[in-house]
């Protein structure tokens, strides 16, 4: 098994590409070892020095390192070994039904505008963000003010360029296709 790595716009996140599906049913993020109990691989990765976050995309794993922790040159080999051991073992990525939703907030009883926003996110924005090792999810839309709240995950969470991505890219596209959106904000 050959696993490629790619840098992301966030210098504290590295993308690992195992050459197979990782989470085709929807992305999953773990921000602590307590959350990682849903996945044996995530638990193993969190046990490595300096690992601060794990994100599963459809075809990749993004690992976040602690800013004050070891450098990637020291971390890459143990992460590669853990990823390879997991996929060779044949063990499922997730225990139980973890990560089975589309990731968007909401109760499924969305207004027409929210449905349109989610469709635009899924068709145009999320695929582009996934190429950088992250994800962007709908959180809320205030129809009275036109403010759209989105959550950044994976490499995009905490990325220095995420604010620019939201304002210059996402907000501009949303305002063009969904005129009810007046502003886009990131939920932290």
N, CA and C of each residue as an Amber inpcrd file, in Angstrom:
protein
   564
   0.8430000  -1.1790000   0.0000000   0.0000000   0.0000000   0.0000000
   0.8820000   1.2330000   0.0000000   0.5720000   2.1660000  -0.8970000
   1.3350000   3.4050000  -1.0150000   0.4410000   4.5660000  -0.6000000
   0.8750000   5.3380000   0.3790000   0.0950000   6.4720000   0.8820000
   0.8330000   7.7510000   0.5170000   0.1520000   8.6280000  -0.1990000
   0.7320000   9.9130000  -0.5570000   0.3780000  10.9500000   0.5050000
   1.1850000  11.9870000   0.5770000   0.8720000  13.1170000   1.4520000
   0.8490000  14.3790000   0.6200000   0.0190000  15.3180000   1.0490000
  -0.0740000  16.6150000   0.3900000  -0.1380000  17.6950000   1.4550000
   0.5580000  18.7950000   1.2250000   0.3980000  19.9230000   2.1450000
  -0.9800000  20.5570000   1.9390000  -1.4370000  21.2990000   2.9180000
  -2.6930000  22.0370000   2.8160000  -2.3630000  23.5170000   3.0250000
  -3.2960000  24.4090000   2.7570000  -3.0370000  25.8270000   3.0410000
  -2.7710000  26.0990000   4.5210000  -3.2110000  25.2020000   5.3890000
  -2.9520000  25.3310000   6.8190000  -1.6410000  24.6030000   7.1310000
  -0.6010000  25.3160000   7.5570000   0.6970000  24.6600000   7.7970000
   0.6830000  23.6270000   8.9120000  -0.3500000  23.6290000   9.7530000
  -0.4400000  22.6520000  10.8410000  -1.2820000  21.4340000  10.4770000
  -1.6700000  21.3240000   9.2060000  -2.4640000  20.1720000   8.7590000
  -1.8090000  19.5450000   7.5390000  -1.6790000  18.2340000   7.5720000
  -1.1390000  17.4830000   6.4450000  -2.2060000  16.4810000   6.0030000
  -2.3290000  16.3300000   4.6930000  -3.3440000  15.4600000   4.0950000
  -2.6780000  14.1460000   3.6860000  -3.2760000  13.0210000   4.1050000
  -2.7720000  11.6930000   3.7830000  -3.7600000  11.0170000   2.8480000
  -3.2810000  10.5450000   1.6950000  -4.1250000   9.9370000   0.6640000
  -3.7630000   8.4620000   0.5250000  -4.6060000   7.5540000   1.0850000
  -4.2750000   6.1280000   1.0280000  -4.5930000   5.4560000  -0.3100000
  -5.1450000   6.1900000  -1.2660000  -5.4420000   5.5960000  -2.5660000
  -6.6960000   4.7390000  -2.5620000  -7.5830000   4.9600000  -1.6200000
  -8.8510000   4.2320000  -1.5300000  -9.8530000   5.1130000  -0.8020000
 -11.1100000   4.6940000  -0.8270000 -12.1410000   5.4370000  -0.0990000
 -11.8110000   5.4440000   1.3860000 -12.0070000   6.5890000   1.9970000
 -11.8250000   6.6970000   3.4430000 -13.1930000   6.8290000   4.1060000
 -13.9060000   7.9070000   3.8070000 -15.2340000   8.1380000   4.3930000
 -16.2060000   8.5610000   3.2980000 -16.5660000   7.6450000   2.3960000
 -17.4370000   8.0150000   1.2690000 -18.8540000   8.4120000   1.6810000
 -19.2820000   8.0350000   2.8860000 -20.6340000   8.3530000   3.3490000
 -20.7350000   9.7580000   3.9300000 -19.6110000  10.4240000   4.1130000
 -19.6170000  11.7710000   4.6900000 -18.4240000  11.9720000   5.5950000
 -17.9430000  13.1900000   5.6350000 -16.7520000  13.4820000   6.4160000
 -17.0240000  13.3780000   7.9160000 -15.9500000  13.0990000   8.6540000
 -16.0260000  12.9430000  10.1060000 -14.8100000  13.6410000  10.7020000
 -15.0400000  14.3950000  11.7760000 -13.9420000  15.1130000  12.4180000
 -13.8510000  14.7250000  13.8870000 -12.6080000  14.5750000  14.3660000
 -12.3280000  14.2930000  15.7680000 -11.3800000  15.3750000  16.2650000
 -11.7930000  16.1010000  17.3050000 -10.9640000  17.1900000  17.8270000
 -10.3190000  16.8410000  19.1590000 -10.6020000  15.6410000  19.6690000
  -9.9930000  15.2140000  20.9310000  -9.9540000  13.6900000  20.9730000
  -9.1410000  13.1780000  21.8800000  -9.0580000  11.7230000  22.0250000
 -10.3850000  11.1590000  22.5290000 -11.1490000  11.9530000  23.2800000
 -12.4570000  11.4900000  23.7540000 -13.4120000  11.2790000  22.5850000
 -13.4130000  12.1870000  21.6170000 -14.2520000  12.0280000  20.4280000
 -13.7720000  10.8630000  19.5680000 -12.4850000  10.5750000  19.6290000
 -11.8750000   9.5590000  18.7650000 -12.2670000   8.1370000  19.1190000
 -12.9800000   7.9310000  20.2010000 -13.3820000   6.5660000  20.5620000
 -14.2980000   5.9490000  19.5130000 -14.8440000   6.7590000  18.6090000
 -15.6960000   6.2520000  17.5350000 -14.8880000   5.5980000  16.4170000
 -13.5500000   5.6990000  16.4700000 -12.7040000   5.1680000  15.4120000
 -11.3780000   4.6800000  15.9690000 -11.0520000   3.4170000  15.7080000
  -9.7750000   2.8650000  16.1690000  -8.5970000   3.6170000  15.5650000
  -8.6970000   3.9840000  14.2800000  -7.6050000   4.7150000  13.6380000
  -7.4170000   6.0850000  14.2900000  -8.4990000   6.7970000  14.5270000
  -8.3840000   8.1100000  15.1670000  -7.7780000   7.9840000  16.5570000
  -8.1900000   6.9640000  17.3100000  -7.6100000   6.7420000  18.6450000
  -6.1020000   6.5350000  18.5460000  -5.6890000   5.7140000  17.6000000
  -4.2580000   5.4430000  17.4110000  -3.5120000   6.7240000  17.0500000
  -4.0860000   7.5190000  16.1560000  -3.4290000   8.7610000  15.7470000
  -3.3070000   9.7440000  16.9110000  -4.3330000   9.8470000  17.7390000
  -4.2810000  10.7640000  18.8790000  -3.2520000  10.3320000  19.9150000
  -2.8710000   9.0700000  19.9120000  -1.8610000   8.6070000  20.8550000
  -0.4440000   9.0090000  20.4220000  -0.3110000   9.4730000  19.1810000
   0.9940000   9.9220000  18.6950000   1.2670000  11.3390000  19.2030000
   2.5050000  11.6020000  19.5580000   2.8700000  12.9210000  20.0690000
   2.5930000  14.0180000  19.0420000   1.9060000  15.0490000  19.4880000
   1.6720000  16.2230000  18.6530000   0.3850000  16.2140000  17.8500000
  -0.3420000  15.0880000  17.7890000  -1.5870000  15.0420000  17.0200000
  -2.6880000  15.7410000  17.8170000  -3.3120000  16.7190000  17.1690000
  -4.3270000  17.5510000  17.8240000  -5.7030000  17.4240000  17.1630000
  -5.7700000  16.8240000  15.9740000  -7.0440000  16.6660000  15.2950000
  -6.9330000  15.6640000  14.1630000  -8.0420000  14.9780000  13.8810000
  -8.1040000  14.0040000  12.7920000  -9.4000000  14.2590000  12.0320000
  -9.3100000  14.3000000  10.7170000 -10.4710000  14.5450000   9.8660000
 -10.4640000  13.5230000   8.7460000 -11.5960000  12.8140000   8.5630000
 -11.7340000  11.8720000   7.4610000 -12.5580000  12.5280000   6.3630000
 -11.9840000  12.6320000   5.1790000 -12.7080000  13.0740000   4.0010000
 -13.0460000  11.8530000   3.1590000 -13.6530000  12.0570000   2.0180000
 -14.0720000  10.9200000   1.1940000 -12.9020000  10.0470000   0.7730000
 -11.7560000  10.6620000   0.4700000 -10.6030000   9.8940000  -0.0020000
  -9.3050000  10.2490000   0.7160000  -9.4040000  10.9320000   1.8490000
  -8.1850000  11.3570000   2.5380000  -8.3940000  11.4520000   4.0470000
  -7.2760000  11.5320000   4.7460000  -7.2490000  11.7670000   6.1830000
  -6.3930000  13.0070000   6.3790000  -6.9500000  14.0100000   7.0430000
  -6.1890000  15.2040000   7.3790000  -5.8460000  15.1310000   8.8580000
  -4.5700000  15.3210000   9.1590000  -4.1160000  15.2770000  10.5480000
  -3.6290000  16.6730000  10.9230000  -4.1120000  17.1610000  12.0630000
  -3.6970000  18.4660000  12.5760000  -2.6680000  18.2400000  13.6710000
  -1.5810000  18.9810000  13.5850000  -0.5420000  18.8810000  14.6130000
  -0.6190000  20.0990000  15.5260000  -0.1700000  19.9260000  16.7450000
  -0.1150000  21.0270000  17.6950000   0.9260000  22.0320000  17.2110000
   0.5880000  23.3040000  17.2630000   1.4970000  24.3480000  16.7720000
   2.8380000  24.3220000  17.4990000   2.8300000  23.9740000  18.7700000
   4.0750000  23.9240000  19.5490000   4.6400000  22.5100000  19.6630000
   4.0940000  21.5820000  18.8970000   4.5330000  20.1890000  18.9670000
   5.6500000  19.8810000  17.9950000   5.9000000  18.5920000  17.7790000
   6.9360000  18.1680000  16.8380000   6.6310000  18.6580000  15.4190000
   7.6530000  18.7470000  14.6150000   7.5010000  19.1510000  13.2150000
   7.0100000  17.9520000  12.4000000   6.5020000  18.2440000  11.2040000
   5.9960000  17.1730000  10.3310000   7.0660000  16.1440000  10.0090000
   8.2910000  16.5530000   9.9080000   9.3560000  15.6090000   9.5540000
   9.4540000  14.4860000  10.5990000   9.1620000  14.7890000  11.8830000
   9.1800000  13.7550000  12.9220000   7.8470000  12.9990000  12.9990000
   6.7710000  13.6390000  12.6030000   5.4470000  13.0410000  12.7750000
   4.9950000  12.1830000  11.6060000   5.5020000  12.4620000  10.4200000
   4.9670000  11.8240000   9.2200000   5.0880000  10.2960000   9.2320000
   6.2310000   9.7500000   9.5700000   6.4350000   8.2890000   9.5320000
   5.4960000   7.5430000  10.4820000   5.3530000   7.9650000  11.7500000
   4.4200000   7.2420000  12.6200000   2.9600000   7.3450000  12.1530000
   2.5880000   8.4760000  11.5830000   1.2200000   8.6170000  11.0690000
   1.0190000   7.6870000   9.8750000   1.9710000   7.6770000   8.9540000
   1.8820000   6.7840000   7.8000000   1.7640000   5.3290000   8.2330000
   2.5480000   4.9320000   9.2350000   2.5060000   3.5470000   9.7310000
   1.1320000   3.2320000  10.3230000   0.5770000   4.1520000  11.0960000
  -0.7360000   3.9220000  11.7070000  -1.8260000   3.8030000  10.6460000
  -1.7790000   4.6730000   9.6380000  -2.7780000   4.6300000   8.5700000
  -2.6530000   3.3230000   7.7870000  -1.4300000   2.9400000   7.4470000
  -1.2180000   1.7080000   6.6890000  -1.6730000   0.4920000   7.5000000
  -1.2870000   0.4210000   8.7650000  -1.6850000  -0.7110000   9.6080000
  -3.2030000  -0.8270000   9.6860000  -3.8730000   0.3150000   9.7990000
  -5.3290000   0.2770000   9.8940000  -5.9570000  -0.2860000   8.6150000
  -5.5640000   0.2280000   7.4650000  -6.1950000  -0.2110000   6.2230000
  -5.8280000  -1.6430000   5.8710000  -4.6370000  -2.0840000   6.2130000
  -4.2370000  -3.4650000   5.9500000  -5.0050000  -4.4250000   6.8590000
  -5.3490000  -3.9790000   8.0600000  -6.0680000  -4.8380000   9.0130000
  -7.4810000  -5.1820000   8.5540000  -8.0660000  -4.3310000   7.6990000
  -9.4310000  -4.5550000   7.2480000 -10.4900000  -4.1220000   8.2490000
 -10.0680000  -3.5630000   9.3710000 -11.0000000  -3.0800000  10.3950000
 -11.8080000  -1.9010000   9.8370000 -13.0890000  -1.7860000  10.1980000
 -13.8800000  -0.6530000   9.7030000 -13.3320000   0.6690000  10.2390000
 -13.5360000   1.7270000   9.4880000 -13.0450000   3.0460000   9.8750000
 -13.7520000   3.5470000  11.1260000 -15.0580000   3.3240000  11.1960000
 -15.8510000   3.8160000  12.3200000 -16.5090000   2.6640000  13.0530000
 -16.6360000   2.8350000  14.3540000 -17.3560000   1.8620000  15.1750000
 -18.8220000   2.2680000  15.2090000 -19.7260000   1.3590000  15.0450000
 -21.1530000   1.6750000  15.1120000 -21.5850000   2.5400000  13.9530000
 -22.4980000   3.4680000  14.2050000 -23.0700000   4.3100000  13.1530000
 -22.5010000   5.7180000  13.1680000 -21.3330000   5.9330000  13.7420000
 -20.7550000   7.2770000  13.8070000 -20.5640000   7.8430000  12.4130000
 -20.8720000   9.1220000  12.2750000 -20.6300000   9.8160000  11.0170000
 -21.5880000   9.5070000   9.9020000 -22.7970000   9.0900000  10.1920000
 -23.6920000   8.6620000   9.1350000 -24.5660000   9.7680000   8.5480000
 -24.4310000  11.0220000   9.0180000 -25.2560000  12.1040000   8.4720000
 -24.4970000  12.8640000   7.3940000 -25.1850000  13.8590000   6.7840000
 -24.5180000  14.6730000   5.7630000 -23.6040000  15.7210000   6.3830000
 -23.6080000  15.8210000   7.7030000 -22.7510000  16.7570000   8.4000000
 -23.3740000  18.1170000   8.6300000 -24.3760000  18.4830000   7.8650000
 -25.0160000  19.7820000   8.0170000 -25.8840000  19.7940000   9.2660000
 -25.9230000  20.9370000   9.9370000 -26.8470000  21.1090000  11.0590000
 -28.2560000  21.2290000  10.4980000 -29.2240000  20.9750000  11.3240000
 -30.6090000  21.1020000  10.8720000 -31.3820000  19.8450000  11.1690000
 -32.6860000  19.9630000  11.1040000 -33.5400000  18.8420000  11.4670000
 -34.1760000  18.1480000  10.2690000 -33.7760000  18.5140000   9.0720000
 -34.3280000  17.8810000   7.8860000 -35.6020000  18.5470000   7.3990000
 -36.1420000  19.4850000   8.1850000 -37.3460000  20.2130000   7.7920000
 -36.9270000  21.6200000   7.3780000 -36.0950000  21.6950000   6.3300000
 -35.4820000  22.9550000   5.9140000 -36.4130000  23.7820000   5.0380000
 -36.2640000  25.1040000   5.1480000 -36.9860000  26.0050000   4.2510000
 -36.3990000  25.8740000   2.8510000 -37.0710000  26.4500000   1.8880000
 -36.5880000  26.4070000   0.5020000 -35.2220000  27.0680000   0.3720000
 -35.0030000  28.1780000   1.0770000 -33.7220000  28.8910000   1.0160000
 -32.6110000  28.0340000   1.6040000 -32.8560000  27.4080000   2.7540000
 -31.8440000  26.5630000   3.3960000 -31.5190000  25.3680000   2.5150000
 -32.5220000  24.7840000   1.8900000 -32.2950000  23.6700000   0.9690000
 -31.4110000  24.1170000  -0.1900000 -31.6600000  25.3160000  -0.7080000
 -30.8580000  25.8610000  -1.8010000 -29.4190000  26.1250000  -1.3550000
 -29.2480000  26.6510000  -0.1430000 -27.9130000  26.9090000   0.4060000
 -27.1400000  25.6020000   0.5500000 -27.7610000  24.5860000   1.1270000
 -27.0950000  23.2900000   1.3210000 -26.7280000  22.6550000  -0.0220000
 -27.6040000  22.7790000  -1.0030000 -27.3180000  22.2140000  -2.3270000
 -26.1190000  22.9040000  -2.9580000 -26.0390000  24.2230000  -2.8320000
 -24.8960000  24.9720000  -3.3740000 -23.6150000  24.5970000  -2.6400000
 -23.6940000  24.4750000  -1.3280000 -22.5250000  24.0330000  -0.5600000
 -22.0440000  22.6710000  -1.0480000 -22.9890000  21.7200000  -1.1850000
 -22.6260000  20.3560000  -1.5610000 -22.1060000  20.2280000  -2.9860000
 -22.6610000  21.0200000  -3.9130000 -22.2830000  20.8610000  -5.3200000
 -21.0680000  21.6790000  -5.7310000 -20.8770000  22.8500000  -5.1640000
 -19.8060000  23.7380000  -5.6440000 -18.7250000  24.0480000  -4.6340000
 -19.0870000  24.1750000  -3.3740000 -18.1170000  24.6720000  -2.3960000
 -17.3900000  23.5420000  -1.6780000 -18.1170000  22.5660000  -1.1720000
 -17.4740000  21.4810000  -0.4250000 -16.4500000  20.7020000  -1.2470000
 -16.7190000  20.4040000  -2.5290000 -15.6760000  19.6930000  -3.2930000
 -14.3720000  20.4920000  -3.4120000 -14.4740000  21.7970000  -3.5660000
 -13.2670000  22.6280000  -3.6720000 -12.5240000  22.6660000  -2.3450000
 -13.2550000  22.7910000  -1.2500000 -12.6430000  22.8330000   0.0720000
 -12.0180000  21.4770000   0.4190000 -12.6370000  20.3840000  -0.0260000
 -12.1020000  19.0480000   0.2380000 -10.7320000  18.8460000  -0.4040000
 -10.5010000  19.5040000  -1.5210000  -9.1880000  19.3860000  -2.1630000
  -8.0790000  19.9300000  -1.2750000  -8.4350000  20.8390000  -0.3700000
  -7.4550000  21.3920000   0.5680000  -7.4350000  20.6460000   1.8960000
  -8.1560000  19.5130000   1.9730000  -8.1150000  18.6920000   3.1740000
  -9.1190000  19.0710000   4.2390000 -10.1630000  19.8010000   3.8620000
 -11.1420000  20.2290000   4.8600000 -12.5640000  20.0510000   4.4000000
 -13.4560000  20.6880000   5.1150000 -14.8780000  20.6310000   4.8050000
 -15.5280000  21.8980000   5.3400000 -16.6680000  22.2440000   4.7840000
 -17.4350000  23.4070000   5.2160000 -18.8950000  22.9780000   5.2800000
 -19.5270000  23.2330000   6.4170000 -20.8740000  22.7440000   6.6540000
 -21.8210000  23.8590000   7.0520000 -23.0630000  23.7020000   6.6390000
 -24.1290000  24.6090000   7.0400000 -24.3510000  24.4750000   8.5390000
 -24.4940000  25.6190000   9.2270000 -24.8280000  25.6070000  10.6400000
 -26.1980000  26.2380000  10.8620000 -26.4000000  27.4670000  10.3240000
 -27.6850000  28.1450000  10.5140000 -27.8360000  29.2560000   9.4920000
 -29.0740000  29.6270000   9.2230000 -29.3660000  30.7790000   8.3690000
 -30.4610000  31.5900000   9.0350000 -30.1740000  32.8610000   9.2690000
 -31.1450000  33.7820000   9.8520000 -31.8390000  34.5070000   8.7090000
 -33.0720000  34.1040000   8.4240000 -33.7910000  34.6770000   7.2820000
 -34.0760000  36.1580000   7.4690000 -34.1860000  36.6260000   8.7040000
 -34.4710000  38.0460000   8.9570000 -33.2790000  38.9330000   8.5980000
 -32.0770000  38.5120000   8.9620000 -30.8870000  39.3310000   8.6990000
 -30.1270000  38.9040000   7.4530000 -30.3590000  37.6830000   6.9740000
 -29.6360000  37.1730000   5.8160000 -28.2510000  36.6390000   6.1480000
 -27.9710000  36.4300000   7.4450000 -26.6560000  35.9470000   7.8690000
 -26.6280000  34.4180000   7.8210000 -25.6520000  33.8980000   7.0760000
 -25.4280000  32.4640000   6.9480000 -24.2360000  32.0910000   7.8160000
 -24.4300000  31.1280000   8.7120000 -23.3590000  30.6530000   9.5860000
 -22.8840000  29.2900000   9.0940000 -21.5660000  29.1700000   8.9340000
 -20.9600000  27.9400000   8.4230000 -19.8770000  27.4640000   9.3820000
 -19.6580000  26.1510000   9.4010000 -18.6040000  25.5480000  10.2110000
 -17.4960000  25.0370000   9.3010000 -16.2620000  25.3850000   9.6250000
 -15.0950000  24.9010000   8.8940000 -14.5190000  23.7180000   9.6830000
 -14.1280000  22.6520000   8.9500000 -13.5690000  21.4650000   9.6010000
 -12.3120000  21.0200000   8.8820000 -11.5780000  20.1360000   9.5420000
 -10.3550000  19.6040000   8.9510000  -9.3130000  20.6880000   8.7920000
  -8.6460000  20.6960000   7.6470000  -7.5710000  21.6610000   7.4070000
  -8.0780000  23.0980000   7.4060000  -9.3590000  23.2890000   7.1570000
  -9.9150000  24.6420000   7.0780000 -10.1440000  25.2620000   8.4450000
 -10.3530000  24.4440000   9.4640000 -10.5530000  24.9680000  10.8110000
  -9.2280000  25.5200000  11.3150000  -9.2120000  26.7800000  11.6290000
  -7.9930000  27.4010000  12.1340000  -6.9820000  27.7650000  11.0710000
  -7.3210000  27.6140000   9.8060000  -6.4040000  27.9620000   8.7260000
  -6.3160000  29.4790000   8.6100000  -5.1090000  30.0030000   8.4370000
  -4.9630000  31.4530000   8.3040000  -5.7600000  32.0350000   7.1350000
  -5.9700000  31.2620000   6.0860000  -6.6720000  31.8020000   4.9190000
  -8.1690000  31.5030000   4.9150000  -8.7000000  30.8830000   5.9950000
 -10.1170000  30.5190000   5.9930000 -11.0310000  31.7330000   5.9970000
 -10.6460000  32.8020000   6.6660000 -11.4700000  34.0240000   6.6640000
 -11.5660000  34.6000000   5.2640000 -10.4550000  34.6170000   4.5570000
 -10.4520000  35.1180000   3.1800000 -11.2830000  34.2150000   2.2800000
 -11.1750000  32.9010000   2.4850000 -11.9700000  31.9560000   1.7000000
 -13.4580000  32.2050000   1.9100000 -13.8470000  32.3960000   3.1690000
 -15.2610000  32.6490000   3.4590000 -15.7460000  33.9400000   2.8260000
 -14.9940000  35.0150000   2.9930000 -15.4500000  36.3240000   2.5140000
 -15.3370000  36.4590000   0.9930000 -14.1810000  36.1370000   0.4540000
 -13.9590000  36.3670000  -0.9830000 -14.6020000  35.3010000  -1.8530000
 -14.6350000  34.0710000  -1.3830000 -15.1510000  32.9960000  -2.2190000
 -16.5700000  32.5950000  -1.8940000 -16.7660000  32.0910000  -0.6900000
 -18.0520000  31.5240000  -0.3070000 -19.1350000  32.5970000  -0.2440000
 -18.8530000  33.7000000   0.4430000 -19.8700000  34.7450000   0.5750000
 -20.2600000  35.3090000  -0.7820000 -19.2930000  35.5530000  -1.6310000
 -19.5760000  36.1000000  -2.9630000 -20.4510000  35.1330000  -3.7750000
 -20.1060000  33.8390000  -3.7360000 -20.8850000  32.8530000  -4.4880000
 -22.2970000  32.7250000  -3.9110000 -22.4070000  32.6650000  -2.5940000
 -23.7180000  32.5410000  -1.9620000 -24.6030000  33.7410000  -2.3140000
 -24.0560000  34.9440000  -2.2180000 -24.8390000  36.1480000  -2.5050000
 -25.2840000  36.1840000  -3.9660000 -24.4660000  35.6170000  -4.8490000
 -24.8110000  35.5850000  -6.2680000 -25.9700000  34.6140000  -6.5320000
 -25.8640000  33.3880000  -6.0070000 -26.8510000  32.3500000  -6.2940000
 -28.0600000  32.3740000  -5.3480000 -27.8570000  32.8700000  -4.1360000
 -28.9460000  32.9240000  -3.1460000 -29.0000000  34.3660000  -2.6310000
 -29.7340000  35.2460000  -3.3160000 -29.7240000  36.6690000  -2.9710000
 -30.1990000  36.9690000  -1.5460000 -30.8850000  36.0340000  -0.9190000
 -31.3220000  36.2470000   0.4670000 -30.1400000  36.2680000   1.4430000
 -29.0000000  35.7000000   1.0430000 -27.8020000  35.7020000   1.8880000
 -27.1320000  37.0690000   1.7560000 -26.9690000  37.7390000   2.8920000
 -26.3080000  39.0490000   2.8890000 -24.8900000  38.9800000   3.4310000
 -24.6340000  37.9940000   4.3030000 -23.3190000  37.8840000   4.9110000
 -23.0800000  36.4340000   5.3280000 -21.7990000  36.0230000   5.2980000
 -21.4200000  34.6900000   5.7480000 -20.4710000  34.8320000   6.9300000
 -20.7460000  34.0680000   7.9800000 -19.9050000  34.0810000   9.1720000
 -19.4750000  32.6640000   9.5180000 -18.3020000  32.5690000  10.1290000
 -17.7980000  31.2730000  10.5620000 -18.1910000  31.0200000  12.0130000
 -18.7070000  29.8250000  12.2930000 -19.0110000  29.4120000  13.6590000
 -17.7550000  28.7670000  14.2100000 -17.3110000  29.2400000  15.3390000
 -16.0950000  28.6930000  15.9460000 -16.4200000  27.6660000  17.0070000
